[in-house]
Structure formats: structure tokens, C-alpha cells
Amino acid sequence: MPPPLPHDVPFREAVHVWLRIALLSFGGPAGQIAVMHRILVEEKRWIGENRFLHALNYCMLLPGPEAQQLAIYIGWLMHRTKGGLLAGTLFVLPGFIAILALSYLYAALGNVGMVEGLFFGLKAAVLAIVINAVVRIGKRALRNNVMLGIAAAAFVAIFFLDIAFPLIILGAALIGFLGGKAGSPLFRVGGGHGGSESGGLADSDSLLGAELPDHARPNRAWSLKVSGIFLTLWLTPVALLLLTLGPDNVFSQIATFFSQMAVVTFGGAYAVLSYVAQAAVQSYGWLAPGEMLDGLGMAETTPGPLIQVVQFVGFMGAFREAAPLDPWLAATLAAVLTTWVTFVPCFLWIFLGAPYVERLRDNAALSGAMTAITAAVVGVVLNLAVWFGLHVVFAEVGEWRGAGLRLLIPDIASLDVAALILSVAALLAIFRFGVSMLKVLGACALAGVLLALV
């Protein structure tokens, strides 16, 4: 019989809390992490501020959606393996159902003027939300000039020098590791401004407490068992598709590509969308150039991880290459397959690594590395905001390379005045007047429909 948990939170209450978080998790990782922090730390007081940030920084290190991984991590901390499974599954389920319904609508009516107008408006709102994400993550991560410098260097590296994201993360981790090992307060959680405990719930005052729970202690046998189970669940469908349908079938391509994405794409949804968009549009031809932003608009208007946009990518790819299956059946199966190979690895990363990361919670060098990584991700998200902004406001964006640099150069003649006005209005609504994200999305969508009708 497992030892008792160090708190009195019933599992039934956890079901209600995680479902509530899932239904409120709009606006990409920044908004979802804020929702979890408000409910789990401030309202329910399940875990303390430092423990929350430590878990978040570990999830930032991993490939895949950090918000869902954070939910799995905290669910596991509170109720062992079943808690992690509950939190991670519920976090994805509402968004999966909503995006599947919107994908049906898009595939059936995507060429209708009103539907095109709807997504035209959503793109402007998405741009404002991505910029808002830069600000929100930045306020949490950039507590001093060193963190600001790391974020700026990450932006220059990815935007101008086209350096691969994993290399940027490794560089930030090395800087943070050395700074933390040297004992610099600039690399501590809280950024040397008195620590996060002074500004939030102390770990010792939370229901979980400050000590390491018995079930969170590293156990090699449990780690090997859980790794084997999730590796089998993840890779068996991929292997079967490759063996039965061959590597050129659309289902095999979807399973292989998104399995690779689950391993090599770091920094969460905002950091990997350009990678997915390039492959889906240029390499596989699953989407037209503008359709990736349409899918992102879907993901922004539904609860759950923003990376769930990949479900729409898989849906449309199979819908257009369905033979010999019915297109609607093929698209539905592809949506399920894409979701499966994208999110099952997240459970593997957390269940395998979290016990060891929890034990290292007070390790200054590791905490420094994680803090620096969070700062670098701010620069990467800023890169995405600029990329989105150029592609929303300009119909044509060229690229110049020389002297080791890469520059995106928009065609001024292709300026979309309506998109510019709508984007500026969305930014003003969020930053100047504090309008909620859902209201901005709704207003921009309505404006897009009205423009299409006019």
C-alpha cells in the first residue's frame, strides 16, 4: 500500500480543479501558466511559489508544450501517477474536441467569404496575444539586467543569425549553470530581488509543504517501468503505420514528423510554430501559407495548449490526401494520431525526470540554468511576435542573407491596411484598456466577418 499523501486534497476535488483549469486555459502558454498559478498557488494553496517556478523552469527545458507538462508535473506531485495522468489528459481534451469541430467547419466552408473573414480577424487578435505573451513572460523572467541581456542575445541569435533553438537553450543553460554555481543572486529564482518566497506563498505554508513527498523520491524500478509503458504507447502506432502503409503515406508522414517534433522542438508552442509551419507548407504541402495562421487562430480561441494547432495541420493534410479512405474519416483519424504522438511523450518526460528534478530543487547551479533558459525563451517568443507581425500585416515578406545574417524584408506595396488597423486596435484594447483576451478575439473575428461582407 502506498504511503499517505502529505496533504488532505481528495482526488475527486483534483478532478474538478484540473477540469476547471483546462476549461479556462486560453491564450497560449503564458495565459495557461497564469491560470494555473492563480488557482493552484494563490487560491487553492496546493504548492508554494518556489516549487511552482522550479517545476515551470524544468518544463521549459523540455521539448513540447510546457503548460501541459507543468500540469502533469503538479498533478503527479499532488496525487502520484494517476494525478499526472488526470491533469495532463484533461488539459488537452477540451481543446481537442473544440479544434476538431472547428476543423470540420473549416474544411467544409473554408472558401466561403464569411469564414475567410472570420480567420482574417482572428489573425490580428493572435498577433496582439503573442505580443502580450512576450510582456507577461518577460515580467516574470526578466528580473535584472543579466536576464534582459540573455533574452536580447536569444532574440538576435534566432532572428538575425538563424541559430537553432536547441543551441540557444544550451548556451543559456551553460551561462545560468555557471552563474548559479558561482552563487550569484542574479541567477536565483526571483532574480536577486529577495527571492520569490517574499512575494508569494512560501513552500512551507502550502498544503504539499516544503519537504520532498515520499512518492516524489527517485525510484529506478518505477522510472524504468513508466518509461517502457509510455515509449510503447508512443512509438507502437508509428511503427505499425510505417510497416503497413510505407513511409510515403500521409498517416506515416504525420506520425513520423510529429514524433520527431516531440523530441527536437524546445521552448513550447510559440517557439516551434515557425518550424511546424515551414514543414507543413513547404516540405509536405499539407497547408497553404495562410492556413497555418488560421489554425493558430483556432488554437487561440479554444482552451488547451496552443501547440494543439498541430491537430489542425494533421487534419487538413489527411483530408487532402485521404484516398482510399473517405476524407472526413481520414481527417478525423489523423487528428487523433497527431494529438497522440504530440502529447504522449510529455507524460514520459515528466514521469521520468520529475523525481530527480524535485530532489535537485535546492541545487543552485541547476536553478541558475533553468532561470537563464526561461529568459532565453522570452527572446524566442519575441522573434515569433515579429515573424507573425510581418506576415499578418504584409502579404509578401522576402528574405535576405549575407555576411552571416538573415533579414526578413517585407514588400511595402503588399501592406494590408485593414490588417494593420485591426492589429493596432487589438493591441490598444489589450494594453491600453485591459480588455480580456476572449473579448478581443470575438471583436476581431466579428470585424473580419463584417469586412468580408462589405
PDB file of N, CA and C in Angstrom, residues 64-65 230-239 241 251-263 265 310-311 314 333-347 349:
ATOM      1  N   GLY A  64       8.208  20.236 -26.414  1.00  0.00           N
ATOM      2  CA  GLY A  64       6.765  20.113 -26.259  1.00  0.00           C
ATOM      3  C   GLY A  64       6.152  21.240 -25.460  1.00  0.00           C
ATOM      4  N   PRO A  65       4.842  21.141 -25.185  1.00  0.00           N
ATOM      5  CA  PRO A  65       4.092  22.220 -24.538  1.00  0.00           C
ATOM      6  C   PRO A  65       4.358  22.305 -23.033  1.00  0.00           C
ATOM      7  N   PHE A 230       5.251   4.188 -21.584  1.00  0.00           N
ATOM      8  CA  PHE A 230       4.950   5.345 -22.431  1.00  0.00           C
ATOM      9  C   PHE A 230       5.715   5.321 -23.750  1.00  0.00           C
ATOM     10  N   LEU A 231       6.909   4.735 -23.771  1.00  0.00           N
ATOM     11  CA  LEU A 231       7.591   4.542 -25.048  1.00  0.00           C
ATOM     12  C   LEU A 231       6.793   3.613 -25.953  1.00  0.00           C
ATOM     13  N   THR A 232       6.223   2.566 -25.371  1.00  0.00           N
ATOM     14  CA  THR A 232       5.406   1.625 -26.146  1.00  0.00           C
ATOM     15  C   THR A 232       4.143   2.302 -26.666  1.00  0.00           C
ATOM     16  N   LEU A 233       3.460   3.039 -25.800  1.00  0.00           N
ATOM     17  CA  LEU A 233       2.240   3.735 -26.211  1.00  0.00           C
ATOM     18  C   LEU A 233       2.526   4.755 -27.313  1.00  0.00           C
ATOM     19  N   TRP A 234       3.658   5.396 -27.235  1.00  0.00           N
ATOM     20  CA  TRP A 234       4.012   6.448 -28.194  1.00  0.00           C
ATOM     21  C   TRP A 234       4.439   5.874 -29.548  1.00  0.00           C
ATOM     22  N   LEU A 235       5.374   4.914 -29.533  1.00  0.00           N
ATOM     23  CA  LEU A 235       6.035   4.508 -30.760  1.00  0.00           C
ATOM     24  C   LEU A 235       5.389   3.325 -31.471  1.00  0.00           C
ATOM     25  N   THR A 236       4.562   2.542 -30.785  1.00  0.00           N
ATOM     26  CA  THR A 236       3.921   1.403 -31.447  1.00  0.00           C
ATOM     27  C   THR A 236       3.058   1.826 -32.632  1.00  0.00           C
ATOM     28  N   PRO A 237       2.164   2.842 -32.493  1.00  0.00           N
ATOM     29  CA  PRO A 237       1.385   3.263 -33.671  1.00  0.00           C
ATOM     30  C   PRO A 237       2.268   3.739 -34.821  1.00  0.00           C
ATOM     31  N   VAL A 238       3.370   4.424 -34.510  1.00  0.00           N
ATOM     32  CA  VAL A 238       4.270   4.918 -35.551  1.00  0.00           C
ATOM     33  C   VAL A 238       4.881   3.749 -36.313  1.00  0.00           C
ATOM     34  N   ALA A 239       5.367   2.754 -35.588  1.00  0.00           N
ATOM     35  CA  ALA A 239       5.993   1.593 -36.225  1.00  0.00           C
ATOM     36  C   ALA A 239       4.982   0.816 -37.069  1.00  0.00           C
ATOM     37  N   LEU A 241       2.256   1.911 -38.570  1.00  0.00           N
ATOM     38  CA  LEU A 241       1.913   2.668 -39.778  1.00  0.00           C
ATOM     39  C   LEU A 241       3.029   2.569 -40.812  1.00  0.00           C
ATOM     40  N   PHE A 251      -0.433   9.206 -43.404  1.00  0.00           N
ATOM     41  CA  PHE A 251      -0.511   8.859 -41.982  1.00  0.00           C
ATOM     42  C   PHE A 251       0.881   8.540 -41.428  1.00  0.00           C
ATOM     43  N   SER A 252       1.701   7.863 -42.210  1.00  0.00           N
ATOM     44  CA  SER A 252       3.075   7.580 -41.786  1.00  0.00           C
ATOM     45  C   SER A 252       3.871   8.870 -41.655  1.00  0.00           C
ATOM     46  N   GLN A 253       3.673   9.779 -42.619  1.00  0.00           N
ATOM     47  CA  GLN A 253       4.376  11.069 -42.559  1.00  0.00           C
ATOM     48  C   GLN A 253       3.968  11.866 -41.328  1.00  0.00           C
ATOM     49  N   ILE A 254       2.665  11.892 -41.030  1.00  0.00           N
ATOM     50  CA  ILE A 254       2.170  12.619 -39.857  1.00  0.00           C
ATOM     51  C   ILE A 254       2.750  12.008 -38.582  1.00  0.00           C
ATOM     52  N   ALA A 255       2.685  10.686 -38.471  1.00  0.00           N
ATOM     53  CA  ALA A 255       3.187  10.019 -37.261  1.00  0.00           C
ATOM     54  C   ALA A 255       4.681  10.261 -37.080  1.00  0.00           C
ATOM     55  N   THR A 256       5.438  10.174 -38.180  1.00  0.00           N
ATOM     56  CA  THR A 256       6.887  10.339 -38.098  1.00  0.00           C
ATOM     57  C   THR A 256       7.270  11.785 -37.800  1.00  0.00           C
ATOM     58  N   PHE A 257       6.680  12.728 -38.543  1.00  0.00           N
ATOM     59  CA  PHE A 257       7.060  14.128 -38.375  1.00  0.00           C
ATOM     60  C   PHE A 257       6.727  14.630 -36.973  1.00  0.00           C
ATOM     61  N   PHE A 258       5.532  14.378 -36.492  1.00  0.00           N
ATOM     62  CA  PHE A 258       5.147  14.925 -35.192  1.00  0.00           C
ATOM     63  C   PHE A 258       5.791  14.160 -34.036  1.00  0.00           C
ATOM     64  N   SER A 259       6.203  12.920 -34.264  1.00  0.00           N
ATOM     65  CA  SER A 259       7.021  12.231 -33.259  1.00  0.00           C
ATOM     66  C   SER A 259       8.402  12.870 -33.169  1.00  0.00           C
ATOM     67  N   GLN A 260       8.973  13.206 -34.332  1.00  0.00           N
ATOM     68  CA  GLN A 260      10.257  13.914 -34.334  1.00  0.00           C
ATOM     69  C   GLN A 260      10.124  15.271 -33.665  1.00  0.00           C
ATOM     70  N   MET A 261       9.022  15.970 -33.948  1.00  0.00           N
ATOM     71  CA  MET A 261       8.784  17.274 -33.337  1.00  0.00           C
ATOM     72  C   MET A 261       8.730  17.164 -31.817  1.00  0.00           C
ATOM     73  N   ALA A 262       8.146  16.071 -31.326  1.00  0.00           N
ATOM     74  CA  ALA A 262       8.036  15.890 -29.877  1.00  0.00           C
ATOM     75  C   ALA A 262       9.394  15.767 -29.207  1.00  0.00           C
ATOM     76  N   VAL A 263      10.435  15.427 -29.996  1.00  0.00           N
ATOM     77  CA  VAL A 263      11.769  15.232 -29.438  1.00  0.00           C
ATOM     78  C   VAL A 263      12.655  16.452 -29.619  1.00  0.00           C
ATOM     79  N   THR A 265      11.777  19.804 -30.699  1.00  0.00           N
ATOM     80  CA  THR A 265      11.271  21.180 -30.618  1.00  0.00           C
ATOM     81  C   THR A 265      11.166  21.613 -29.167  1.00  0.00           C
ATOM     82  N   VAL A 310      -1.299  21.696 -34.143  1.00  0.00           N
ATOM     83  CA  VAL A 310      -0.801  20.598 -34.975  1.00  0.00           C
ATOM     84  C   VAL A 310      -1.923  19.626 -35.317  1.00  0.00           C
ATOM     85  N   GLN A 311      -2.931  19.536 -34.473  1.00  0.00           N
ATOM     86  CA  GLN A 311      -4.089  18.696 -34.762  1.00  0.00           C
ATOM     87  C   GLN A 311      -4.775  19.152 -36.046  1.00  0.00           C
ATOM     88  N   GLY A 314      -2.559  18.133 -39.077  1.00  0.00           N
ATOM     89  CA  GLY A 314      -2.754  16.739 -39.440  1.00  0.00           C
ATOM     90  C   GLY A 314      -4.104  16.496 -40.080  1.00  0.00           C
ATOM     91  N   LEU A 333      -9.177  10.581 -38.157  1.00  0.00           N
ATOM     92  CA  LEU A 333      -8.137   9.670 -37.665  1.00  0.00           C
ATOM     93  C   LEU A 333      -6.792  10.378 -37.561  1.00  0.00           C
ATOM     94  N   ALA A 334      -6.498  11.251 -38.529  1.00  0.00           N
ATOM     95  CA  ALA A 334      -5.224  11.980 -38.497  1.00  0.00           C
ATOM     96  C   ALA A 334      -5.177  12.953 -37.336  1.00  0.00           C
ATOM     97  N   ALA A 335      -6.314  13.580 -36.996  1.00  0.00           N
ATOM     98  CA  ALA A 335      -6.353  14.490 -35.846  1.00  0.00           C
ATOM     99  C   ALA A 335      -6.042  13.738 -34.552  1.00  0.00           C
ATOM    100  N   VAL A 336      -6.619  12.540 -34.425  1.00  0.00           N
ATOM    101  CA  VAL A 336      -6.346  11.714 -33.241  1.00  0.00           C
ATOM    102  C   VAL A 336      -4.881  11.289 -33.214  1.00  0.00           C
ATOM    103  N   LEU A 337      -4.362  10.842 -34.354  1.00  0.00           N
ATOM    104  CA  LEU A 337      -2.969  10.389 -34.437  1.00  0.00           C
ATOM    105  C   LEU A 337      -2.001  11.514 -34.097  1.00  0.00           C
ATOM    106  N   THR A 338      -2.235  12.709 -34.667  1.00  0.00           N
ATOM    107  CA  THR A 338      -1.344  13.843 -34.412  1.00  0.00           C
ATOM    108  C   THR A 338      -1.336  14.205 -32.930  1.00  0.00           C
ATOM    109  N   THR A 339      -2.510  14.238 -32.328  1.00  0.00           N
ATOM    110  CA  THR A 339      -2.614  14.558 -30.907  1.00  0.00           C
ATOM    111  C   THR A 339      -1.887  13.513 -30.065  1.00  0.00           C
ATOM    112  N   TRP A 340      -2.054  12.250 -30.433  1.00  0.00           N
ATOM    113  CA  TRP A 340      -1.442  11.155 -29.668  1.00  0.00           C
ATOM    114  C   TRP A 340       0.082  11.259 -29.658  1.00  0.00           C
ATOM    115  N   VAL A 341       0.702  11.367 -30.855  1.00  0.00           N
ATOM    116  CA  VAL A 341       2.169  11.355 -30.908  1.00  0.00           C
ATOM    117  C   VAL A 341       2.770  12.672 -30.434  1.00  0.00           C
ATOM    118  N   THR A 342       1.954  13.716 -30.339  1.00  0.00           N
ATOM    119  CA  THR A 342       2.445  15.000 -29.821  1.00  0.00           C
ATOM    120  C   THR A 342       2.454  15.038 -28.301  1.00  0.00           C
ATOM    121  N   PHE A 343       1.415  14.486 -27.677  1.00  0.00           N
ATOM    122  CA  PHE A 343       1.247  14.691 -26.235  1.00  0.00           C
ATOM    123  C   PHE A 343       1.633  13.491 -25.379  1.00  0.00           C
ATOM    124  N   VAL A 344       1.609  12.269 -25.900  1.00  0.00           N
ATOM    125  CA  VAL A 344       2.019  11.119 -25.089  1.00  0.00           C
ATOM    126  C   VAL A 344       3.467  11.262 -24.604  1.00  0.00           C
ATOM    127  N   PRO A 345       4.419  11.753 -25.453  1.00  0.00           N
ATOM    128  CA  PRO A 345       5.793  11.925 -24.942  1.00  0.00           C
ATOM    129  C   PRO A 345       5.900  12.854 -23.741  1.00  0.00           C
ATOM    130  N   CYS A 346       4.962  13.800 -23.605  1.00  0.00           N
ATOM    131  CA  CYS A 346       5.023  14.731 -22.469  1.00  0.00           C
ATOM    132  C   CYS A 346       4.936  13.989 -21.139  1.00  0.00           C
ATOM    133  N   PHE A 347       4.088  12.947 -21.089  1.00  0.00           N
ATOM    134  CA  PHE A 347       3.978  12.157 -19.862  1.00  0.00           C
ATOM    135  C   PHE A 347       5.295  11.427 -19.592  1.00  0.00           C
ATOM    136  N   TRP A 349       8.409  12.423 -20.470  1.00  0.00           N
ATOM    137  CA  TRP A 349       9.433  13.352 -19.971  1.00  0.00           C
ATOM    138  C   TRP A 349       9.225  13.676 -18.484  1.00  0.00           C
TER     139      TRP A 349
END
